[in-house]
Coordinates of C-alpha atoms in Angstrom, one line a residue:
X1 CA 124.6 238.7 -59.4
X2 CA 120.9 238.7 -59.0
X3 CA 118.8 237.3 -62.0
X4 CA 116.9 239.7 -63.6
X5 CA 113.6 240.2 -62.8
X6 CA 114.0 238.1 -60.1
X7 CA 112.7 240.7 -57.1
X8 CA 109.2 240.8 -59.2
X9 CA 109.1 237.0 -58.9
X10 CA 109.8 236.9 -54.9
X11 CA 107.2 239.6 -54.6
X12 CA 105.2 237.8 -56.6
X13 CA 105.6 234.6 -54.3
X14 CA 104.9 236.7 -51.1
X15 CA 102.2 238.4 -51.6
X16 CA 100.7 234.7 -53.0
X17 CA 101.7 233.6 -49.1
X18 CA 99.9 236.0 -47.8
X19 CA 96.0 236.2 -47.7
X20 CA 94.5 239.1 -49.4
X21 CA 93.6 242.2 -47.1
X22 CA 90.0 242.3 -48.6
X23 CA 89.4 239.0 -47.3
X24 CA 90.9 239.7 -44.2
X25 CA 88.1 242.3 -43.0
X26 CA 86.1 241.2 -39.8
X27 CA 82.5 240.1 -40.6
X28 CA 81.1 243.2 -39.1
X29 CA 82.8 245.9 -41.4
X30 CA 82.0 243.5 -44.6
X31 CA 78.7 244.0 -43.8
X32 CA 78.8 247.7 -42.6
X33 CA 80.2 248.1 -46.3
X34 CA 77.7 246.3 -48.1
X35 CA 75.0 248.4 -46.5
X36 CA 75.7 251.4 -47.6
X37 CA 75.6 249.8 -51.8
X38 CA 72.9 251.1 -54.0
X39 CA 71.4 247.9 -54.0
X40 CA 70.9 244.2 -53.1
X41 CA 72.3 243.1 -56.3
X42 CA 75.3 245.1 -56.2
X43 CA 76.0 243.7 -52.8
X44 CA 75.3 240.1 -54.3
X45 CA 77.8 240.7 -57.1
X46 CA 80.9 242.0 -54.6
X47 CA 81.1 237.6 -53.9
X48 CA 83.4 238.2 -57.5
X49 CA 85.8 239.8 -54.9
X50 CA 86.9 237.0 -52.3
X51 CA 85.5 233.4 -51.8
X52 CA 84.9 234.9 -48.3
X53 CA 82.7 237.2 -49.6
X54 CA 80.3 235.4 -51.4
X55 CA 77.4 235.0 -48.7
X56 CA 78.3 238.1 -46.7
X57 CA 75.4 239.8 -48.5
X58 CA 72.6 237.6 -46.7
X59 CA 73.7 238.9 -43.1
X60 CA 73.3 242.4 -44.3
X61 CA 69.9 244.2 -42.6
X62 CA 69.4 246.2 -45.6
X63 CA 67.6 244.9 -48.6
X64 CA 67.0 247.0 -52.0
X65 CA 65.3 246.0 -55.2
X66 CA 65.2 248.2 -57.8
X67 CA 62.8 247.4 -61.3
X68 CA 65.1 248.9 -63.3
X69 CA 68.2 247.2 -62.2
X70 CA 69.1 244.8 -65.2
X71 CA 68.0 241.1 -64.4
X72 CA 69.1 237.8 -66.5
X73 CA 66.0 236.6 -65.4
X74 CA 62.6 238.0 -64.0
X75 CA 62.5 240.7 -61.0
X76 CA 60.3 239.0 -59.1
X77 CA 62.1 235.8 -58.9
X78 CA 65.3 237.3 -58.3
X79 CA 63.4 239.0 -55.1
X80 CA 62.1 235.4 -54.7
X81 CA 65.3 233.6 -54.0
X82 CA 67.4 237.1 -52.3
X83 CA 64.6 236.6 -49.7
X84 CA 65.1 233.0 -49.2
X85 CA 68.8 232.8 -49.1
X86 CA 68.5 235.9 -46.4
X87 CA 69.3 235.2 -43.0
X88 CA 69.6 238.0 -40.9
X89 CA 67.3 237.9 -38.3
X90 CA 66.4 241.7 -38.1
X91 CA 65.7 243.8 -41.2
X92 CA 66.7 247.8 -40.8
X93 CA 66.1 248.9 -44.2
X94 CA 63.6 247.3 -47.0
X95 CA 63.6 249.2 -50.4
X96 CA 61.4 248.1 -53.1
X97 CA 60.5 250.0 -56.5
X98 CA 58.2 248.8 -59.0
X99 CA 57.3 250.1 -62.6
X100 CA 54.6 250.0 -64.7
X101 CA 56.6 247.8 -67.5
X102 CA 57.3 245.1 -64.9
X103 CA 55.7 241.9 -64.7
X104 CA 52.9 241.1 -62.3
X105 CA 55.0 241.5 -58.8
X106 CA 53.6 240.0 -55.3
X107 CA 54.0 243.1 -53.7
X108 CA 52.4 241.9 -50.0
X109 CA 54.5 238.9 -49.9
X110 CA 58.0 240.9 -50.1
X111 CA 56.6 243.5 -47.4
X112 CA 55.1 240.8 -45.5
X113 CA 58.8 239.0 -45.2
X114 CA 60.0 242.0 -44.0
X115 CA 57.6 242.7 -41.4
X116 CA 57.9 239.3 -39.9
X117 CA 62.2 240.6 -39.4
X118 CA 60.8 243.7 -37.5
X119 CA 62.0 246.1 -40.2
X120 CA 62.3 250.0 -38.9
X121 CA 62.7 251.4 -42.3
X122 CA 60.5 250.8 -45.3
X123 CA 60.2 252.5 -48.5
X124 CA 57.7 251.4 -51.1
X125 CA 58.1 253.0 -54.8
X126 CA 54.9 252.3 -56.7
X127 CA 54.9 253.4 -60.3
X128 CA 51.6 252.1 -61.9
X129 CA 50.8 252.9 -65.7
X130 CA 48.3 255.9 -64.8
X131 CA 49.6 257.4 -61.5
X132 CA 45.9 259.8 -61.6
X133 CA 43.8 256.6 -61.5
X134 CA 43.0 255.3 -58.1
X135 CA 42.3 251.5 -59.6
X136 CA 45.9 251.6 -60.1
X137 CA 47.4 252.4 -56.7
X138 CA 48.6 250.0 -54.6
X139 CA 46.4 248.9 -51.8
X140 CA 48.5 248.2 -49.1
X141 CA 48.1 244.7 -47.0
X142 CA 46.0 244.9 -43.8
X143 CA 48.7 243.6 -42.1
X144 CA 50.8 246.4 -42.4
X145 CA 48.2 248.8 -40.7
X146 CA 49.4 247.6 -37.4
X147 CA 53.1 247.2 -36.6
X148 CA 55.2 248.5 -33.6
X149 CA 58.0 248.6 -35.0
X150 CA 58.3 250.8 -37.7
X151 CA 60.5 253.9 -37.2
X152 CA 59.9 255.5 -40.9
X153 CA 57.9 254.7 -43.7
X154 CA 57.8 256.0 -47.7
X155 CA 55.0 255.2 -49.6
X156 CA 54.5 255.9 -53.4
X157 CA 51.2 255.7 -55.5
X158 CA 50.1 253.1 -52.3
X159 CA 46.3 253.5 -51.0
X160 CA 44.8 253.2 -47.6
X161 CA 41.9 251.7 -46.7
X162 CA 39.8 253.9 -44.3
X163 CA 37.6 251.5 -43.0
X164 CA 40.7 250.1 -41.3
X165 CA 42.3 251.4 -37.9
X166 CA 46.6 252.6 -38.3
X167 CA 48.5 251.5 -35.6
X168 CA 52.1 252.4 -35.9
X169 CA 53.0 253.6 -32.2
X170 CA 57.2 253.6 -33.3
X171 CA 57.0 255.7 -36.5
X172 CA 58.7 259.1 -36.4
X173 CA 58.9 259.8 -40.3
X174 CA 56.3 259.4 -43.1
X175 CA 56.6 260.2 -46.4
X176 CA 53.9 260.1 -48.8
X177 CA 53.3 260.9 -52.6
X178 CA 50.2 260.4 -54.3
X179 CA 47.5 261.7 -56.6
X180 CA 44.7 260.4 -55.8
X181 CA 45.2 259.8 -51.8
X182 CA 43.0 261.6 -50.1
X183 CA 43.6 263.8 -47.0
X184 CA 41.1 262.5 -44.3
X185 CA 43.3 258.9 -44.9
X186 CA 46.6 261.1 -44.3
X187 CA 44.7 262.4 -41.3
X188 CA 43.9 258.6 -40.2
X189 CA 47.7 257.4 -40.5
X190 CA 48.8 260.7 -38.3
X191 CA 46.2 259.9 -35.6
X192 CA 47.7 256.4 -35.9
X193 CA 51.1 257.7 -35.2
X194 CA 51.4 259.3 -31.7
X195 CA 55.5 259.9 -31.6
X196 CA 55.3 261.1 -35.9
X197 CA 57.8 264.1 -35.9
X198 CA 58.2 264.2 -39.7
X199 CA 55.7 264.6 -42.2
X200 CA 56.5 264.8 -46.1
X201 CA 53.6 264.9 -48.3
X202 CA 53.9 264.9 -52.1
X203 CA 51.8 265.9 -55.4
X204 CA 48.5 266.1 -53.1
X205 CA 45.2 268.0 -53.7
X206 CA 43.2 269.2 -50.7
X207 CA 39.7 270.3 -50.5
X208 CA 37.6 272.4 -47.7
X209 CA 37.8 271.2 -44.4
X210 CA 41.2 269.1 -44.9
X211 CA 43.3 269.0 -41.7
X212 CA 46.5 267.9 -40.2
X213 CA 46.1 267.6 -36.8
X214 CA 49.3 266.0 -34.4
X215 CA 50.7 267.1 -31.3
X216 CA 53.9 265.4 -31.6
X217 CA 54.8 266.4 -35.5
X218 CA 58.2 269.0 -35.5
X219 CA 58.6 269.3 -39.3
X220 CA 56.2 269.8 -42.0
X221 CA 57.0 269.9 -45.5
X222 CA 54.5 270.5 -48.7
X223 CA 55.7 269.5 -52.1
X224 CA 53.2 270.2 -55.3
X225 CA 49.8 269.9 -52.3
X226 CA 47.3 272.4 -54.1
X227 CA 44.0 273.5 -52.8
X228 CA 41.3 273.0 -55.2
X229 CA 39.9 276.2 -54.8
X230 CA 41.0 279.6 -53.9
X231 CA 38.6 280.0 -51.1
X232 CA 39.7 276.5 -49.4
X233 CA 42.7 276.2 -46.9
X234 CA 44.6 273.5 -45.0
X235 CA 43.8 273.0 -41.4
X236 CA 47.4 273.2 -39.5
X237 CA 46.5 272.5 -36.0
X238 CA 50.6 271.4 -34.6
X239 CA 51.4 273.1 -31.9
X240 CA 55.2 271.7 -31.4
X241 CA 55.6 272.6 -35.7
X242 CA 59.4 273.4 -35.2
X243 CA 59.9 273.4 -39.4
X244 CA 57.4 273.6 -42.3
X245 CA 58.5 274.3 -45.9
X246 CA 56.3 274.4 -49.4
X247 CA 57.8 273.9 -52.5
X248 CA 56.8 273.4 -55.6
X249 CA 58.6 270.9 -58.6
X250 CA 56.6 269.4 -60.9
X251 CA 54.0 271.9 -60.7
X252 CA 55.0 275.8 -61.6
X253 CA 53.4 276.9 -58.2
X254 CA 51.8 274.9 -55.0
X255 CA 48.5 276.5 -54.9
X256 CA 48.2 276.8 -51.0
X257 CA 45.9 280.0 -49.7
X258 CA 47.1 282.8 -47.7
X259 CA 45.1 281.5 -44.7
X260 CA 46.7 278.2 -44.6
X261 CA 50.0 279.9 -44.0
X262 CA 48.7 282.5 -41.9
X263 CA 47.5 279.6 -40.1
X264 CA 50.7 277.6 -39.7
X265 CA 52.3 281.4 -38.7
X266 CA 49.8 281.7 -36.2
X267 CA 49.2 278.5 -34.7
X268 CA 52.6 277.0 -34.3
X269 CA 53.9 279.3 -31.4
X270 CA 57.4 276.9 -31.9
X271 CA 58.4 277.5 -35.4
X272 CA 61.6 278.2 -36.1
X273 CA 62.1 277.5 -40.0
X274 CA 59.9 278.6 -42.8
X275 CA 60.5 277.9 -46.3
X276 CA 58.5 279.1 -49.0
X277 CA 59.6 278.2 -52.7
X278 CA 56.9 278.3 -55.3
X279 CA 54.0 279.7 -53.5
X280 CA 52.0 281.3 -55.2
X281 CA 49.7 284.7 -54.1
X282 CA 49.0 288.4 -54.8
X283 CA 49.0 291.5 -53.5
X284 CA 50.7 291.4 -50.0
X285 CA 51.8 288.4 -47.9
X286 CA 53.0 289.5 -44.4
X287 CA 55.2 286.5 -42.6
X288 CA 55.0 287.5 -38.9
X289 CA 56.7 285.2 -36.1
X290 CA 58.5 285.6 -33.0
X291 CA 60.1 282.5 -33.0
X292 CA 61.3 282.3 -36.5
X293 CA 65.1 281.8 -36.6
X294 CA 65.7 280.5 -40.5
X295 CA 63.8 282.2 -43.3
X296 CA 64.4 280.6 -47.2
X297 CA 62.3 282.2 -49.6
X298 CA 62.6 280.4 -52.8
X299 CA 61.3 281.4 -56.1
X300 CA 57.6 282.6 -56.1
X301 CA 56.0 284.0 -59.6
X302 CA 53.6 286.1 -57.7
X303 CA 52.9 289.5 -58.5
X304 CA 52.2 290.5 -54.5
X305 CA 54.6 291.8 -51.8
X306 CA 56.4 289.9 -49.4
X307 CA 56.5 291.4 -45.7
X308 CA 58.9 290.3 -42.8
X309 CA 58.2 290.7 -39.5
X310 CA 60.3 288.4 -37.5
X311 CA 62.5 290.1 -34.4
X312 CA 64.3 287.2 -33.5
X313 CA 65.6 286.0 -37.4
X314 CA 69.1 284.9 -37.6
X315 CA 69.1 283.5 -41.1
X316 CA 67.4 284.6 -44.2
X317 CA 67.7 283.6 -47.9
X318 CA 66.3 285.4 -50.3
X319 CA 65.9 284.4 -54.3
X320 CA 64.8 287.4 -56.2
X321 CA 62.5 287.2 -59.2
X322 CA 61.4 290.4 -61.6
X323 CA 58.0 289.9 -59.9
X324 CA 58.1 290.0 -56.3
X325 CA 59.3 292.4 -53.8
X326 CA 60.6 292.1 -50.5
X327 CA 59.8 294.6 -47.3
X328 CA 62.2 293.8 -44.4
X329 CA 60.1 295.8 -40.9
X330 CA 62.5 295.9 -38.2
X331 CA 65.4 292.7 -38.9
X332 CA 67.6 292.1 -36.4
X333 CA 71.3 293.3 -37.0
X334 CA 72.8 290.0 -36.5
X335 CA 71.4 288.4 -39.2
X336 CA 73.0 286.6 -42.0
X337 CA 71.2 287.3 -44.9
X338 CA 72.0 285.7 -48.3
X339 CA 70.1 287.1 -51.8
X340 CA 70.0 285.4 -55.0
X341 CA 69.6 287.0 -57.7
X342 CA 71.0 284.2 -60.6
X343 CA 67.2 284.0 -61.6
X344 CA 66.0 287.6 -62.1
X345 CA 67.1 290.9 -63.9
X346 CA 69.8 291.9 -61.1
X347 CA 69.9 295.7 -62.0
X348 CA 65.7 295.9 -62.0
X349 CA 65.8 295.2 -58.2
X350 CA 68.8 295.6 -56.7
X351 CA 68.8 299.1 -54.8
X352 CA 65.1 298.8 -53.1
X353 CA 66.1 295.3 -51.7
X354 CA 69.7 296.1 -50.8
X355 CA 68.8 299.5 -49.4
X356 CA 67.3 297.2 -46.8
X357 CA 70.2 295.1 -45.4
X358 CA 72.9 297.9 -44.6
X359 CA 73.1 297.1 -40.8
X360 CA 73.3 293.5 -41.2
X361 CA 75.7 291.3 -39.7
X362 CA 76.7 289.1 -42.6
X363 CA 75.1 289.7 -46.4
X364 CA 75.9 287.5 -49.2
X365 CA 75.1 288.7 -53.0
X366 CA 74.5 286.2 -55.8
X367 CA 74.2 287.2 -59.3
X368 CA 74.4 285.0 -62.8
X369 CA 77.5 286.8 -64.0
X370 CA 76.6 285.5 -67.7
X371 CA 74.2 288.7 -68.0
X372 CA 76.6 290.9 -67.7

């Protein structure tokens, strides 16, 4: 008769014979996993899990330091000794964020190390105690003006210098998010960037005679950019602009004028998505294209009227608000047309829009069922 508990105790013994499966991975899918963690420390702390994975981390191409991450000691050093212990010889992704509260950080030295291991992505979150004061942007290191290898940058609260010439021949997406930036240097890093395809700029003001001028960009997008004056308008000169969108978040409305987008509508014989969410105008705003496939538009407090005239739309979203109203001319039948209404008085508007979409392919009706 078998002792009790005794199968718990042979188990016990055989799976102590055995080498664990998490330590059994290949190299290559150790790393693949530690790539995809938040962040450099996280991927530090896994060593907890197997002896063998202990110094994994410093083959991994991606490096991420985040200021707000919890630190024993101070962030800088921590960076410090991650970047000397690091021996992969080609950087994919380098991620650094710095706040206002932290201690004095070398910022060139960090971007420098990876620059030297031909990173392709790099993301640098600057958040200085006054983000409206240009004293307190970062000025980025002349050496990253010219580097071949970059395939897309992010930049925060960082300043250019615009005595100095851009070369980044590789990039194909740039992000950028600053107050006190100004447009002809966004101009200068564009005309630096022959193969740029993407272009996200954030919390901008332009001013007469601004311009955005590339013949390779294919998507646009506008996020709180205001023009300083009613009269003034952004030059759009891309004429290979395949997606452009403006929205507005930390703003109530991005205050572009009616001739910038009749511009973009106009000049960018290629576009085939438009979205328009907190845009603000007035009286009538006609959105005219022949190449227009995809239509989203968002939620505008403007008191105007919103005309379509696009043949060849296959997809159009619609979020309805008590103060606009939409005029469909001519939409194809095979659209699929979705309206929102979760944000508005549904009963206000519903016939005069609806009335609109009866030979549609495919309609789609939201509503915020906790009115009713």
């Amino acid at each position: 008769m078998e002792k009790k508990g005794g199968s718990s105790t042979n188990n016990q013994l055989e799976f102590e014979g055995k080498e664990d499966r998490i330590s059994d991975l290949p190299d290559s899918l150790i790393e693949l996993i530690l790539s995809f963690l938040p962040s450099t420390k996280q991927a530090i702390q896994t060593g907890i899990l197997s002896k063998r994975w202990q110094n994994q981390w410093t083959s991994v191409p991606v490096l991420i330091f985040y200021s707000s991450d919890n630190y024993s000691g101070d962030f800088g050093t921590f960076i410090d000794k991650t970047l000397t212990l690091h021996d992969c010889p080609k950087i994919k992704k380098f991620h650094i964020e710095k706040y206002f509260s932290d201690y004095e950080l070398n910022l060139a030295s960090k971007i420098h190390f990876a620059t030297r291991k031909y990173v392709e992505e790099l993301i640098v979150d600057y958040v200085p105690y006054n983000a409206y004061d240009e004293e307190n942007a970062y000025k980025l290191p002349k050496f990253l003006y010219n580097n071949a290898f970059l395939v897309k940058l992010e930049l925060t609260n960082c300043y250019f210098n615009r005595k100095w010439r851009v070369n980044w021949p590789s990039l194909k997406q740039l992000k950028l998010k600053s107050f006190v930036l100004p447009f002809a240097a966004i101009q200068k890093a564009i005309s630096g960037s022959p193969a740029l395809e993407s272009l996200e700029l954030i919390n901008f003001n332009a001013v007469k005679g601004d311009a955005i001028v590339s013949k390779s960009l294919k998507r646009l997008s506008f996020v709180d950019v205001n023009c300083d004056d009613d009269t003034d308008h952004i030059e759009i000169l891309c004429p290979n602009l395949e997606e452009f969108s403006v929205k507005a978040l930390f703003f109530v409305n991005t205050n572009l004028t009616r001739q910038t987008m009749e511009n973009v509508l106009f000049g960018c014989p290629l576009l085939r998505s438009l979205e328009l969410s907190g845009f603000e105008y007035d009286d009538e705003f006609v959105i005219a294209s022949n190449s227009l496939k995809k239509l989203v538009i968002g939620e505008n407090d403007s008191t105007g009227v919103i005309e379509i005239l696009c043949p060849n739309l296959e997809e159009l979203k619609y979020y309805a608000t008590d103060f606009v109203y939409l005029k469909v001319v001519n939409l194809p039948s095979s659209v699929f047309a979705t309206l929102d209404f979760t944000s508005c008085c549904f009963e206000s508007v519903t016939r005069q829009i609806l009335e609109q979409f009866q030979h549609v392919k495919k309609l789609k009706v939201e509503e915020d069922e906790d009115e009713f």
